[in-house]
PDB file of C-alpha atoms and ligand atoms in Angstrom:
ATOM      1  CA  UNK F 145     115.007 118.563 173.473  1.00 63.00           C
ATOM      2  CA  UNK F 146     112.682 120.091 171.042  1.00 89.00           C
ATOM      3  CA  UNK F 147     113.900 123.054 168.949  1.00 93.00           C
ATOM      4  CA  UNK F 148     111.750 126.001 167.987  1.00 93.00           C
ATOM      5  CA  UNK F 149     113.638 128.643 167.063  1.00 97.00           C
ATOM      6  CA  UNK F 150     117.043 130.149 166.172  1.00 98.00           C
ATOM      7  CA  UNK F 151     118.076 130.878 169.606  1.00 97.00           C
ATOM      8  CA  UNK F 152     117.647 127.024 170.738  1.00 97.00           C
ATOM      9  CA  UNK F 153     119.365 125.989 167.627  1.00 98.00           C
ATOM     10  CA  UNK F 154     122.206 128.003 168.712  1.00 98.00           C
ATOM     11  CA  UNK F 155     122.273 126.969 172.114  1.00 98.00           C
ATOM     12  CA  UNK F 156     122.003 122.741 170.419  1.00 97.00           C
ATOM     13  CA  UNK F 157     124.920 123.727 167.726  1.00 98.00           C
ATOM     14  CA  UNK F 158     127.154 125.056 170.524  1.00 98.00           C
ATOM     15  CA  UNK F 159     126.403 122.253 172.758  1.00 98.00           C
ATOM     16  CA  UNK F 160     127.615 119.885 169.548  1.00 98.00           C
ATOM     17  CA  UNK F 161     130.711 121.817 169.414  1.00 98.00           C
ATOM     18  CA  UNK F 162     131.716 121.591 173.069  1.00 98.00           C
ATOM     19  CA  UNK F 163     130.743 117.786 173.112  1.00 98.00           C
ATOM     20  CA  UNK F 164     133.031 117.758 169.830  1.00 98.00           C
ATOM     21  CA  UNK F 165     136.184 119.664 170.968  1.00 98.00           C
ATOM     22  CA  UNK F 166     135.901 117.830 174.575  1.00 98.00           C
ATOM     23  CA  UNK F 167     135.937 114.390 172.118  1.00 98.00           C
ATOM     24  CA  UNK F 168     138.404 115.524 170.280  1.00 98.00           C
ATOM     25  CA  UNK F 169     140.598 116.573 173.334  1.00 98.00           C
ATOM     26  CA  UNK F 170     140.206 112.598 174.978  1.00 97.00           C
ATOM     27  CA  UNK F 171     141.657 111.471 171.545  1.00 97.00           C
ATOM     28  CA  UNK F 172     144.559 113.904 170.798  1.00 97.00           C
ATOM     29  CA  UNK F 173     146.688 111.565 173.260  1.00 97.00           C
ATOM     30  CA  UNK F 174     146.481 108.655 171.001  1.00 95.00           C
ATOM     31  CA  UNK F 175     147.407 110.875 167.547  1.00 96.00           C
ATOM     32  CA  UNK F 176     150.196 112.035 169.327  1.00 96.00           C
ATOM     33  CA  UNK F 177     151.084 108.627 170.479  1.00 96.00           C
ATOM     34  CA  UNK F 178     149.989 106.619 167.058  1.00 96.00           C
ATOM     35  CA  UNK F 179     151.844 109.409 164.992  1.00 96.00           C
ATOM     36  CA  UNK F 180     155.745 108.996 163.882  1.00 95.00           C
ATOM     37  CA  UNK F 181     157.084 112.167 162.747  1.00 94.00           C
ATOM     38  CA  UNK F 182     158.367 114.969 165.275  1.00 95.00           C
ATOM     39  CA  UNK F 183     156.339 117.406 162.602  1.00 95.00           C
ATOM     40  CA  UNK F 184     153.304 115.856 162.996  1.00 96.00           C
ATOM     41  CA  UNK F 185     153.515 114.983 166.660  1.00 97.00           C
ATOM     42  CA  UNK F 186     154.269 118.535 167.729  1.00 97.00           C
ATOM     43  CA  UNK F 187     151.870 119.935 165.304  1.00 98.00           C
ATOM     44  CA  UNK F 188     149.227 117.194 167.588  1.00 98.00           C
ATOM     45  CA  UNK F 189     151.020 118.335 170.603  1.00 98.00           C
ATOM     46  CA  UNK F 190     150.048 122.193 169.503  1.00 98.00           C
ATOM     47  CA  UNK F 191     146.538 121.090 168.783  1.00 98.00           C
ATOM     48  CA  UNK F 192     146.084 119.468 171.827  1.00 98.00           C
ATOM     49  CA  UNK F 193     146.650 122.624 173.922  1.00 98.00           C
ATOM     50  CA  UNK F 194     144.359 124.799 171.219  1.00 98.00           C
ATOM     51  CA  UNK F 195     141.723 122.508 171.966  1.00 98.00           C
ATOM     52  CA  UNK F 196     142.365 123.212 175.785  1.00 98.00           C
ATOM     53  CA  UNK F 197     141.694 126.779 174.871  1.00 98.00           C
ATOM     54  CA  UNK F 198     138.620 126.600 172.540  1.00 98.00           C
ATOM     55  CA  UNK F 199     136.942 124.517 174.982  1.00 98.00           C
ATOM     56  CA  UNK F 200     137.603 127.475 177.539  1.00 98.00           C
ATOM     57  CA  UNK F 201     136.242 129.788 174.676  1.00 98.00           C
ATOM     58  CA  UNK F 202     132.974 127.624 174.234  1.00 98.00           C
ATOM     59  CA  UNK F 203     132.582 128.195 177.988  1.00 98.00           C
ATOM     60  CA  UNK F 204     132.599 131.778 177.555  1.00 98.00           C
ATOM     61  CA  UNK F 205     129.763 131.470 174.810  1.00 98.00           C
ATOM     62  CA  UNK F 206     127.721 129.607 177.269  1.00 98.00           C
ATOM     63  CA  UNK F 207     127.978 132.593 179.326  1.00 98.00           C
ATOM     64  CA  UNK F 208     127.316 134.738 177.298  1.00 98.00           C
ATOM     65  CA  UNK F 209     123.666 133.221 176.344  1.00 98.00           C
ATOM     66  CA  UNK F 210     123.468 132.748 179.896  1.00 98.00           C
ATOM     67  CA  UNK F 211     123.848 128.759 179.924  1.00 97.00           C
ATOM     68  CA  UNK F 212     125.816 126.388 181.891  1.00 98.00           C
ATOM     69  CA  UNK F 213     128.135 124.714 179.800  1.00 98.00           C
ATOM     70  CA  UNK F 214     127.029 121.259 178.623  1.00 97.00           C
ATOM     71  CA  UNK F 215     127.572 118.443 175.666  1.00 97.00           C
ATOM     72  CA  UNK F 216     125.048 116.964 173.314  1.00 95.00           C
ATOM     73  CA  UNK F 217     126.396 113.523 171.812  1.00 96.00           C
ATOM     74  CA  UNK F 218     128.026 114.629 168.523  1.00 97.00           C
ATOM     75  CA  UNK F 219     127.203 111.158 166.577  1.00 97.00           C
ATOM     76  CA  UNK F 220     129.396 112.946 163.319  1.00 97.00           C
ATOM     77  CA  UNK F 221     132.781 113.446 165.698  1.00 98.00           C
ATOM     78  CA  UNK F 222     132.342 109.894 166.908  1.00 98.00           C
ATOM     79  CA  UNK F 223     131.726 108.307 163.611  1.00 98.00           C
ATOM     80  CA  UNK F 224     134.802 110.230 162.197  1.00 97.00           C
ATOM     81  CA  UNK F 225     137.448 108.979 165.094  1.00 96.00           C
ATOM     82  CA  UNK F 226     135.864 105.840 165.116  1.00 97.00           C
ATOM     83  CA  UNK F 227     136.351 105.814 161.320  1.00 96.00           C
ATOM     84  CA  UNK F 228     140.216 106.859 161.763  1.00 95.00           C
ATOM     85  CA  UNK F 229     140.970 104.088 165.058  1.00 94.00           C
ATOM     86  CA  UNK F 230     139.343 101.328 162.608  1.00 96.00           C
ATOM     87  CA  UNK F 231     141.683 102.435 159.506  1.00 94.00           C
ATOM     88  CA  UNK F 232     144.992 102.906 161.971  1.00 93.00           C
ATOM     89  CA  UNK F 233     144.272  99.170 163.174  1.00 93.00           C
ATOM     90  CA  UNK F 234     144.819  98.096 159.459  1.00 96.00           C
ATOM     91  CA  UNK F 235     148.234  99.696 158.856  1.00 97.00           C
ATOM     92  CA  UNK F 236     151.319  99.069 159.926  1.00 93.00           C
ATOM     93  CA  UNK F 237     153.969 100.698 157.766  1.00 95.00           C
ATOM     94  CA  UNK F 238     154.773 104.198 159.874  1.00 94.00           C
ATOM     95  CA  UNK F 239     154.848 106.737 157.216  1.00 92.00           C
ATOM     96  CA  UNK F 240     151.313 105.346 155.580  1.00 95.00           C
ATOM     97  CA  UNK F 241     150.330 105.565 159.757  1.00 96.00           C
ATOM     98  CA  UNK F 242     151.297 109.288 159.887  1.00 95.00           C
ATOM     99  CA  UNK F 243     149.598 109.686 156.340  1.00 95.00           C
ATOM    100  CA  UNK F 244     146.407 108.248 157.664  1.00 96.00           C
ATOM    101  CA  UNK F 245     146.411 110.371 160.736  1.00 97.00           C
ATOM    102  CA  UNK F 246     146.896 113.543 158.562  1.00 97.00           C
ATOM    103  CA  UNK F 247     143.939 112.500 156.696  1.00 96.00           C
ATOM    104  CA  UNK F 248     141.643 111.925 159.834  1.00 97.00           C
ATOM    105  CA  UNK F 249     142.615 115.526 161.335  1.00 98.00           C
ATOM    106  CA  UNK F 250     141.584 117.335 158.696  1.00 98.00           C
ATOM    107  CA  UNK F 251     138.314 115.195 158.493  1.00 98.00           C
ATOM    108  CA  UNK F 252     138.183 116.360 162.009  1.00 98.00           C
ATOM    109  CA  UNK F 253     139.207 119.969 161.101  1.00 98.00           C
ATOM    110  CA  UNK F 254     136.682 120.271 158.143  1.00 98.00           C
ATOM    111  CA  UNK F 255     134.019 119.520 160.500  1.00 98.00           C
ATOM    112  CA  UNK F 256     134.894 122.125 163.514  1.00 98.00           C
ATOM    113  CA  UNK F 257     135.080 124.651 160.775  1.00 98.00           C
ATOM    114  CA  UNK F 258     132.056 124.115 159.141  1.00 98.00           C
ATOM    115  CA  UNK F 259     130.405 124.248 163.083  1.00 98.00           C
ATOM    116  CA  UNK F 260     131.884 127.550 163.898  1.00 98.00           C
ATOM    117  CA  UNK F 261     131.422 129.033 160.835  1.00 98.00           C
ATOM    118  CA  UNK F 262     127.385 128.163 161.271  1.00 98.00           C
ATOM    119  CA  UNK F 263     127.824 129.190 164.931  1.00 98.00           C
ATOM    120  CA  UNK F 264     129.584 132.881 163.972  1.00 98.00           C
ATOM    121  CA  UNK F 265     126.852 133.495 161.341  1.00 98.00           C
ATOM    122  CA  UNK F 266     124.257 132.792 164.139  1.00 98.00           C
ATOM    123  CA  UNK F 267     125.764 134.536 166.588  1.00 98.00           C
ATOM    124  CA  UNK F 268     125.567 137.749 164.589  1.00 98.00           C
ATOM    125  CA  UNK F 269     122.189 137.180 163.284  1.00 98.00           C
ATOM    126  CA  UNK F 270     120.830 136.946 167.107  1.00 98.00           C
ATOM    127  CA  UNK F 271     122.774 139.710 168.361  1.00 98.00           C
ATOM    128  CA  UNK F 272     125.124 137.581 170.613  1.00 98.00           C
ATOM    129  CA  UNK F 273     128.352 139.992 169.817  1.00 97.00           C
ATOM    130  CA  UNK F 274     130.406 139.193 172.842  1.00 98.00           C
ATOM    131  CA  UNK F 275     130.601 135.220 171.509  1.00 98.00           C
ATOM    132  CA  UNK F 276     131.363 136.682 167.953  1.00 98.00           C
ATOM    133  CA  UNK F 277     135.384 137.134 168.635  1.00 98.00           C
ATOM    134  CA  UNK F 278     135.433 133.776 170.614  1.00 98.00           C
ATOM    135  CA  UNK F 279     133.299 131.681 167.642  1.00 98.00           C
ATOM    136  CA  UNK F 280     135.984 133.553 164.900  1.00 98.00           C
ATOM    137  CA  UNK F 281     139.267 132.568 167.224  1.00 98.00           C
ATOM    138  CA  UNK F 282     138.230 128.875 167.014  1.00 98.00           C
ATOM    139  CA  UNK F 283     137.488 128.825 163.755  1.00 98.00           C
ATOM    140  CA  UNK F 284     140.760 130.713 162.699  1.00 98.00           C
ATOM    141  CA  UNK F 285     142.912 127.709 164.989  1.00 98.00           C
ATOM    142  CA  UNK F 286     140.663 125.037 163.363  1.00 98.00           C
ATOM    143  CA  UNK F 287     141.172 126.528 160.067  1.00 98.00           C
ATOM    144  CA  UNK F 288     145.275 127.149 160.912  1.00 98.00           C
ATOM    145  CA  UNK F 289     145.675 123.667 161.586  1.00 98.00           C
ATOM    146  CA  UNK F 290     143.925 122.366 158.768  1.00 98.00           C
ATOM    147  CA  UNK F 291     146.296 124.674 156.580  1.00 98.00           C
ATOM    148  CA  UNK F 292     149.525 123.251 158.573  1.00 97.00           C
ATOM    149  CA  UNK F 293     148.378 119.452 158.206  1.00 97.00           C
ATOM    150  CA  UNK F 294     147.694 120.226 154.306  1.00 96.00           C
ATOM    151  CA  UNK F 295     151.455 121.354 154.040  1.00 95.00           C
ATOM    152  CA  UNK F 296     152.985 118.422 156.163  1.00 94.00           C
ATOM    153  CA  UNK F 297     151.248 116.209 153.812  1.00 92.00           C
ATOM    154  CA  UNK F 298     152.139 117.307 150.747  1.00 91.00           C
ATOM    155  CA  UNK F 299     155.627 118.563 151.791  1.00 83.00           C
ATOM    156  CA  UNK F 300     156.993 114.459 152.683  1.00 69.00           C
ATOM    157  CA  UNK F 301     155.034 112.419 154.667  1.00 60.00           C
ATOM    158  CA  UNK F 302     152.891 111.392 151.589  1.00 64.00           C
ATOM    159  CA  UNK F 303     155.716 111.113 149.481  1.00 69.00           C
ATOM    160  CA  UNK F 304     157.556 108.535 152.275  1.00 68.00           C
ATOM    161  CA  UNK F 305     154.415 106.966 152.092  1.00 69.00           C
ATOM    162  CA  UNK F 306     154.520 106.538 148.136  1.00 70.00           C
TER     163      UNK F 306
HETATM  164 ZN1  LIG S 680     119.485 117.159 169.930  1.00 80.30          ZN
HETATM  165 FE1  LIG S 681     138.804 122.249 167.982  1.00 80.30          FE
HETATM  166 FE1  LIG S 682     127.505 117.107 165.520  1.00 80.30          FE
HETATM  167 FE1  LIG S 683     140.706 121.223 165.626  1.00 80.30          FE
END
């Protein structure tokens, strides 16, 4: 696909994003399985339904630039859970697991924010106003969970892991 203008770069980011989250949703089951503490397993389990949602919100952007909703391979979202399964094969002490899986959410987390915050600028910029809301509720969730791993982390699963 060639790209000429802001509009088509919009409709590529978005298409990212949804190949992303839809990535990201096949993988949740295995963080939630890999993971040890009830904490950090419901805080996947919570996740894994948010993601549900946003990619019903990405479906609504689609709309709204009047596209059917498809995926373009995200090669960042596959090197970055391909990064985490490679480093979760080398450990096997539980707490240094959970620590590791902390760590590769908020690698994950990082890079849906910085997406929707690029998306939500561009949106306003071309005038799309009815995906503004839907952009800024993603990014909030994205941005809540990163917030909520941050405080598992430092509040004792790094510490066990010390
Ligand atoms: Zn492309
Ligand atoms: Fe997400
Ligand atoms: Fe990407
Ligand atoms: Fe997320």
């Amino acid at each position: 696909m060639s790209i000429s203008n802001l509009s088509e770069l919009f409709e590529h980011t978005l298409q990212d994003v949804y190949f992303a989250e839809n990535h990201i949703n096949k993988n949740l089951p295995t963080m939630i399985e890999k993971s040890s503490s009830t904490a950090l397993k419901s805080l996947f389990k919570d996740h894994h339904a948010e993601t549900k949602t946003q990619i019903e919100r990405l479906k609504k952007v689609f709309e709204v630039i009047g596209k059917k909703p498809s995926g373009e391979e995200c090669p960042a979202i596959e090197g970055i859970v391909k990064e985490a399964e490679e480093l979760i094969e080398e450990i096997d002490d539980k707490e240094t697991l959970d620590a590791a899986l902390i760590a590769a959410a908020q690698a994950v987390e990082h890079y849906e924010i910085t997406r929707y915050g690029t998306l939500l600028t561009w949106a306003k910029l071309l005038g799309h106003d009815d995906a503004i809301s839907l952009l800024r509720d993603n990014m909030e969730e994205e941005k809540s969970a990163d917030a909520k791993l941050s405080r598992l982390a430092e509040d004792k699963l790094n510490k066990k892991a010390a």
